[in-house]
């Protein structure tokens, strides 16, 4: 059975280490589109952080979709129509913000409009994230966050500081939220219903596709749910070892146009 939907992570997967789409990856994606394959960006970034890529890859045509916020938002890239939206409640924000202060780590919350932090001394990884996803940063006290529709909250700090904090997170938080470590300095909190895997499944169901007709390509722990959800999980050569254990295929690294290799070997052949 041919593959008709491919969900592709961005950082460490679609992009090389220079944050570029290689000509080989661009060409393979265009060829897949011509064959009628849905190429769907699936990322932890907000929509503002992927708009440029969608334009660059010609993924803003009728029938194109994008998965953002690690599955917290799924929408049509042309009309902006929202297929899936699972925000966090204000009470969730208060719980996670208090936990971050107890653990001594920086934290910010992300809406579709911007990044909000209660840290007076704004962490460098908040600044990094804002630059990466092209979003403004706002300082707001917890009391000023009542009217914000928060899609994702991130604890962000130096890898050793964050690792020490993660070891102290109560088990109840893992029961209440989807928590994924997307980078050594990023820990993400989302609605318990949210994951890249759930989003891919919901989109596949909307399109009338079976599991065998779906593929996902990723490299990090936050990609695990979508790799487990599809019939054809592909892990990058530069992916973490734990993910390679669940892969059907191992493709080349992001610096060797691994997405292009995967599409040509297992989708376009």
mmCIF file of N, CA and C in Angstrom, residues 94-108 119 154-155 165 173:
data_model
loop_
_atom_site.group_PDB
_atom_site.id
_atom_site.type_symbol
_atom_site.label_atom_id
_atom_site.label_comp_id
_atom_site.label_asym_id
_atom_site.label_seq_id
_atom_site.Cartn_x
_atom_site.Cartn_y
_atom_site.Cartn_z
ATOM 1 N N UNK A 94 -0.905 28.402 36.218
ATOM 2 C CA UNK A 94 -0.519 28.724 37.593
ATOM 3 C C UNK A 94 0.253 27.570 38.238
ATOM 4 N N UNK A 95 -0.201 26.336 38.009
ATOM 5 C CA UNK A 95 0.463 25.165 38.592
ATOM 6 C C UNK A 95 1.896 25.019 38.068
ATOM 7 N N UNK A 96 2.056 25.177 36.749
ATOM 8 C CA UNK A 96 3.380 24.977 36.142
ATOM 9 C C UNK A 96 4.306 26.147 36.467
ATOM 10 N N UNK A 97 3.749 27.361 36.514
ATOM 11 C CA UNK A 97 4.567 28.532 36.853
ATOM 12 C C UNK A 97 5.087 28.421 38.285
ATOM 13 N N UNK A 98 4.233 27.984 39.210
ATOM 14 C CA UNK A 98 4.655 27.803 40.599
ATOM 15 C C UNK A 98 5.715 26.707 40.690
ATOM 16 N N UNK A 99 5.508 25.614 39.962
ATOM 17 C CA UNK A 99 6.489 24.528 39.959
ATOM 18 C C UNK A 99 7.838 25.019 39.441
ATOM 19 N N UNK A 100 7.840 25.830 38.396
ATOM 20 C CA UNK A 100 9.101 26.321 37.841
ATOM 21 C C UNK A 100 9.865 27.150 38.859
ATOM 22 N N UNK A 101 9.133 27.938 39.651
ATOM 23 C CA UNK A 101 9.803 28.751 40.682
ATOM 24 C C UNK A 101 10.369 27.860 41.792
ATOM 25 N N UNK A 102 9.619 26.832 42.161
ATOM 26 C CA UNK A 102 10.100 25.906 43.187
ATOM 27 C C UNK A 102 11.358 25.173 42.715
ATOM 28 N N UNK A 103 11.401 24.851 41.425
ATOM 29 C CA UNK A 103 12.531 24.102 40.879
ATOM 30 C C UNK A 103 13.699 24.999 40.474
ATOM 31 N N UNK A 104 13.443 26.310 40.419
ATOM 32 C CA UNK A 104 14.517 27.247 40.087
ATOM 33 C C UNK A 104 14.896 27.265 38.620
ATOM 34 N N UNK A 105 13.894 27.119 37.733
ATOM 35 C CA UNK A 105 14.174 27.157 36.295
ATOM 36 C C UNK A 105 13.334 28.250 35.635
ATOM 37 N N UNK A 106 13.824 28.740 34.498
ATOM 38 C CA UNK A 106 13.068 29.717 33.727
ATOM 39 C C UNK A 106 11.884 29.038 33.037
ATOM 40 N N UNK A 107 10.869 29.842 32.754
ATOM 41 C CA UNK A 107 9.662 29.299 32.136
ATOM 42 C C UNK A 107 9.015 30.360 31.266
ATOM 43 N N UNK A 108 8.382 29.933 30.187
ATOM 44 C CA UNK A 108 7.524 30.848 29.443
ATOM 45 C C UNK A 108 6.326 30.088 28.883
ATOM 46 N N UNK A 119 9.358 35.794 34.285
ATOM 47 C CA UNK A 119 10.730 35.979 34.775
ATOM 48 C C UNK A 119 11.206 37.390 34.454
ATOM 49 N N UNK A 154 6.753 26.095 28.396
ATOM 50 C CA UNK A 154 8.089 25.508 28.332
ATOM 51 C C UNK A 154 8.924 25.908 29.540
ATOM 52 N N UNK A 155 9.559 24.934 30.166
ATOM 53 C CA UNK A 155 10.643 25.212 31.101
ATOM 54 C C UNK A 155 11.908 25.216 30.266
ATOM 55 N N UNK A 165 16.148 19.739 37.520
ATOM 56 C CA UNK A 165 14.757 20.097 37.810
ATOM 57 C C UNK A 165 13.803 18.977 37.404
ATOM 58 N N UNK A 173 2.259 15.545 37.814
ATOM 59 C CA UNK A 173 2.329 16.414 36.637
ATOM 60 C C UNK A 173 2.354 15.576 35.354
#
